[in-house]
Amino acid sequence: MYKVNEVFQTIQGEGSFTGMPAIFVRLQGCPVGCAWCDTKHTWAINMEQQVDLAQVSAKQADSEFWANVTPKALLALFAERGYQARHVVITGGEPCMYDLVPLCQALSEQGYSSQIETSGTFEIKAPADCWVTVSPKLNMAGGYKILASALQRADEIKHPVAMQKHVDELVTLLTEHQILNKLVYLQPISQQKRATELAIASCIQHNWRLSVQVHKYLGIE
């Protein structure tokens, strides 16, 4: 069973799969505590907020309501809604609080590819063919450390930046863990000119890539 906060179909706006149609499955629960998080409604797991899947699927706005869902029920929801995307992004919250192997295997058996978006602070339990995006959340309020195993497992590392110290922190992290030959994306935390210019300059300096949250520029979810 997975605690699901939200399910929707859209265009992936970040990282290597930018522009790809995708079904997002947002899981409830995250203790990391990023100050600038835009999904704080997924942090707490309150039993009083548990509802059924029909109520979650009918949500029109962000809320703390969540439903316990099996992979089979989730796939049935995809069919019921007539989703055409074949790529599923499992996000949160912090999805790696859960064992994602059963979910990803069920998706694969039905012809879906899967992608996990994680902070890198929990052990990643997922099949080898699942694409893993680690967005390392350093020095956050929850006090969680980035796991070496998560960095090694990552297919891409996507790091949010607003100021030079964020770039420096990433350089230190990659150096300490001897992370070489990984896809590295810098992503401005906001759409502000200063953060974007910093990200562009740093990508050129380090031969990284830029991720600009295309969905926010388009005004879609």
Short mmCIF file of C-alpha atoms in Angstrom, two decimals:
data_model
loop_
_atom_site.label_atom_id
_atom_site.label_comp_id
_atom_site.label_asym_id
_atom_site.label_seq_id
_atom_site.Cartn_x
_atom_site.Cartn_y
_atom_site.Cartn_z
CA MET A 1 0.00 0.00 0.00
CA TYR A 2 1.22 3.50 -0.85
CA LYS A 3 0.01 6.73 0.70
CA VAL A 4 -1.00 8.72 -2.39
CA ASN A 5 -1.64 12.47 -2.16
CA GLU A 6 -2.20 13.23 -5.83
CA VAL A 7 -2.29 11.67 -9.32
CA PHE A 8 -2.27 13.72 -12.49
CA GLN A 9 -1.11 13.67 -16.12
CA THR A 10 1.02 16.48 -17.51
CA ILE A 11 4.36 17.19 -19.21
CA GLN A 12 7.57 16.49 -17.30
CA GLY A 13 9.18 19.90 -16.90
CA GLU A 14 12.53 19.02 -15.38
CA GLY A 15 15.73 17.09 -16.06
CA SER A 16 16.40 14.52 -18.76
CA PHE A 17 12.74 13.84 -19.53
CA THR A 18 11.73 17.48 -20.05
CA GLY A 19 8.85 17.64 -22.51
CA MET A 20 7.77 14.02 -22.10
CA PRO A 21 4.12 13.28 -21.27
CA ALA A 22 4.05 11.80 -17.78
CA ILE A 23 1.73 10.61 -15.05
CA PHE A 24 2.76 12.01 -11.68
CA VAL A 25 2.07 9.98 -8.54
CA ARG A 26 2.69 12.13 -5.48
CA LEU A 27 3.22 10.21 -2.23
CA GLN A 28 2.53 11.55 1.24
CA GLY A 29 5.23 12.00 3.87
CA CYS A 30 8.54 13.85 4.06
CA PRO A 31 10.71 14.72 7.09
CA VAL A 32 13.48 16.52 5.18
CA GLY A 33 12.13 20.03 5.76
CA CYS A 34 13.20 22.15 2.77
CA ALA A 35 12.33 25.77 3.57
CA TRP A 36 11.42 26.57 -0.05
CA CYS A 37 9.43 23.38 -0.70
CA ASP A 38 6.35 23.96 -2.86
CA THR A 39 4.60 20.78 -1.67
CA LYS A 40 4.61 21.23 2.11
CA HIS A 41 1.10 19.78 2.19
CA THR A 42 2.73 16.36 1.61
CA TRP A 43 4.99 16.46 4.66
CA ALA A 44 2.79 15.12 7.46
CA ILE A 45 1.05 11.76 7.57
CA ASN A 46 -2.03 12.44 9.66
CA MET A 47 -4.42 9.54 9.98
CA GLU A 48 -7.30 12.01 10.24
CA GLN A 49 -6.50 13.09 6.67
CA GLN A 50 -6.89 9.61 5.20
CA VAL A 51 -9.62 9.35 2.56
CA ASP A 52 -10.43 6.94 -0.25
CA LEU A 53 -8.84 7.05 -3.72
CA ALA A 54 -11.95 8.53 -5.31
CA GLN A 55 -11.67 11.58 -3.04
CA VAL A 56 -7.96 11.97 -3.78
CA SER A 57 -8.54 11.69 -7.53
CA ALA A 58 -11.27 14.33 -7.34
CA LYS A 59 -9.08 16.94 -5.61
CA GLN A 60 -9.02 20.33 -7.31
CA ALA A 61 -6.44 21.96 -5.02
CA ASP A 62 -3.44 21.05 -2.87
CA SER A 63 -4.39 19.43 0.42
CA GLU A 64 -3.06 17.03 3.06
CA PHE A 65 -5.65 14.37 2.16
CA TRP A 66 -4.17 11.03 1.10
CA ALA A 67 -5.35 7.51 0.32
CA ASN A 68 -3.83 4.07 0.86
CA VAL A 69 -3.50 2.65 -2.65
CA THR A 70 -2.28 -0.64 -4.13
CA PRO A 71 -0.37 -0.71 -7.43
CA LYS A 72 -3.34 -2.52 -8.98
CA ALA A 73 -5.75 0.22 -7.89
CA LEU A 74 -3.39 2.88 -9.20
CA LEU A 75 -3.21 1.22 -12.63
CA ALA A 76 -6.98 0.96 -12.66
CA LEU A 77 -7.19 4.70 -12.00
CA PHE A 78 -4.89 5.38 -14.97
CA ALA A 79 -7.24 3.36 -17.20
CA GLU A 80 -10.36 4.98 -15.76
CA ARG A 81 -9.00 8.43 -16.50
CA GLY A 82 -7.87 7.45 -19.98
CA TYR A 83 -4.28 8.52 -19.43
CA GLN A 84 -2.15 8.22 -22.58
CA ALA A 85 1.30 8.88 -21.04
CA ARG A 86 3.49 5.80 -20.58
CA HIS A 87 6.04 7.37 -18.24
CA VAL A 88 5.25 7.52 -14.50
CA VAL A 89 7.03 9.92 -12.15
CA ILE A 90 6.91 8.89 -8.49
CA THR A 91 7.46 11.96 -6.37
CA GLY A 92 6.40 13.43 -3.06
CA GLY A 93 6.89 14.15 -0.36
CA GLU A 94 9.83 11.79 -0.17
CA PRO A 95 8.95 8.66 -2.17
CA CYS A 96 11.94 6.66 -0.95
CA MET A 97 10.36 6.43 2.48
CA TYR A 98 8.56 3.52 0.76
CA ASP A 99 9.74 0.29 -0.85
CA LEU A 100 9.03 1.19 -4.48
CA VAL A 101 9.97 -2.18 -5.99
CA PRO A 102 6.39 -3.59 -6.08
CA LEU A 103 4.99 -0.39 -7.58
CA CYS A 104 7.67 -0.04 -10.24
CA GLN A 105 7.42 -3.73 -11.16
CA ALA A 106 3.64 -3.46 -11.55
CA LEU A 107 4.09 -0.42 -13.79
CA SER A 108 6.73 -2.18 -15.90
CA GLU A 109 4.51 -5.23 -16.36
CA GLN A 110 1.87 -2.94 -17.88
CA GLY A 111 4.32 -1.26 -20.24
CA TYR A 112 5.08 1.89 -18.22
CA SER A 113 8.54 3.32 -17.57
CA SER A 114 9.10 4.73 -14.10
CA GLN A 115 11.10 7.58 -12.61
CA ILE A 116 11.69 8.42 -8.95
CA GLU A 117 12.39 11.96 -7.72
CA THR A 118 14.13 11.76 -4.34
CA SER A 119 16.17 13.93 -1.99
CA GLY A 120 18.79 11.20 -1.62
CA THR A 121 18.27 10.98 2.14
CA PHE A 122 16.64 7.53 2.16
CA GLU A 123 17.79 4.18 0.77
CA ILE A 124 16.45 3.78 -2.76
CA LYS A 125 14.45 0.57 -3.11
CA ALA A 126 13.62 0.32 -6.80
CA PRO A 127 14.30 -2.01 -9.76
CA ALA A 128 17.40 -1.47 -11.87
CA ASP A 129 15.39 -0.22 -14.87
CA CYS A 130 13.74 2.59 -12.88
CA TRP A 131 15.22 6.02 -13.64
CA VAL A 132 16.36 7.73 -10.43
CA THR A 133 16.60 11.50 -10.11
CA VAL A 134 18.42 12.55 -6.96
CA SER A 135 17.88 16.17 -5.98
CA PRO A 136 20.24 16.38 -2.99
CA LYS A 137 18.75 18.41 -0.16
CA LEU A 138 21.71 19.61 1.87
CA ASN A 139 21.60 21.14 5.37
CA MET A 140 17.81 21.12 5.65
CA ALA A 141 15.80 21.46 8.85
CA GLY A 142 15.23 17.71 9.19
CA GLY A 143 18.97 17.10 9.59
CA TYR A 144 19.10 14.20 7.11
CA LYS A 145 22.37 13.43 5.32
CA ILE A 146 22.71 12.57 1.64
CA LEU A 147 23.43 8.86 1.29
CA ALA A 148 26.42 7.77 -0.78
CA SER A 149 24.35 4.86 -2.06
CA ALA A 150 21.69 7.25 -3.38
CA LEU A 151 24.26 9.31 -5.28
CA GLN A 152 25.79 6.19 -6.77
CA ARG A 153 22.36 4.87 -7.81
CA ALA A 154 21.30 8.16 -9.42
CA ASP A 155 20.81 8.29 -13.17
CA GLU A 156 20.81 12.08 -12.89
CA ILE A 157 21.54 14.59 -10.15
CA LYS A 158 19.31 17.67 -10.22
CA HIS A 159 20.31 20.41 -7.80
CA PRO A 160 18.20 23.50 -6.97
CA VAL A 161 20.20 26.73 -6.69
CA ALA A 162 19.50 30.31 -5.69
CA MET A 163 22.95 31.54 -4.68
CA GLN A 164 26.63 30.66 -5.06
CA LYS A 165 26.76 28.66 -1.83
CA HIS A 166 24.33 26.15 -3.32
CA VAL A 167 26.69 25.56 -6.24
CA ASP A 168 29.64 25.26 -3.87
CA GLU A 169 27.76 22.74 -1.73
CA LEU A 170 27.12 20.57 -4.78
CA VAL A 171 30.76 20.69 -5.85
CA THR A 172 31.80 19.63 -2.34
CA LEU A 173 29.25 16.81 -2.25
CA LEU A 174 30.28 15.39 -5.63
CA THR A 175 33.97 15.65 -4.75
CA GLU A 176 33.58 14.00 -1.35
CA HIS A 177 31.72 11.05 -2.82
CA GLN A 178 33.84 10.89 -5.99
CA ILE A 179 30.81 11.18 -8.23
CA LEU A 180 32.05 11.26 -11.81
CA ASN A 181 30.37 10.93 -15.20
CA LYS A 182 26.85 11.53 -13.90
CA LEU A 183 24.30 13.73 -15.58
CA VAL A 184 24.17 16.86 -13.41
CA TYR A 185 21.46 19.49 -13.77
CA LEU A 186 21.27 22.85 -12.05
CA GLN A 187 17.77 24.18 -11.50
CA PRO A 188 17.04 27.76 -10.40
CA ILE A 189 14.86 27.63 -7.29
CA SER A 190 12.79 30.48 -8.68
CA GLN A 191 12.30 31.99 -12.11
CA GLN A 192 14.20 35.08 -10.95
CA LYS A 193 16.87 36.47 -13.29
CA ARG A 194 19.68 36.28 -10.72
CA ALA A 195 19.18 32.58 -9.95
CA THR A 196 18.85 31.69 -13.63
CA GLU A 197 22.00 33.60 -14.60
CA LEU A 198 23.94 31.88 -11.80
CA ALA A 199 22.72 28.47 -12.95
CA ILE A 200 23.67 29.17 -16.57
CA ALA A 201 27.16 30.41 -15.66
CA SER A 202 27.77 27.45 -13.35
CA CYS A 203 26.60 24.94 -15.95
CA ILE A 204 29.04 26.39 -18.47
CA GLN A 205 31.87 26.39 -15.90
CA HIS A 206 31.34 22.78 -14.79
CA ASN A 207 29.94 21.33 -18.03
CA TRP A 208 26.62 20.57 -16.33
CA ARG A 209 23.12 20.97 -17.78
CA LEU A 210 20.35 23.47 -17.10
CA SER A 211 16.87 22.52 -15.91
CA VAL A 212 14.44 25.45 -15.91
CA GLN A 213 11.13 23.93 -14.68
CA VAL A 214 9.40 24.31 -18.03
CA HIS A 215 5.98 23.56 -16.49
CA LYS A 216 6.17 26.74 -14.41
CA TYR A 217 6.89 28.86 -17.47
CA LEU A 218 3.98 27.18 -19.25
CA GLY A 219 1.70 27.65 -16.25
CA ILE A 220 0.77 23.96 -15.96
CA GLU A 221 0.97 21.52 -13.07
#
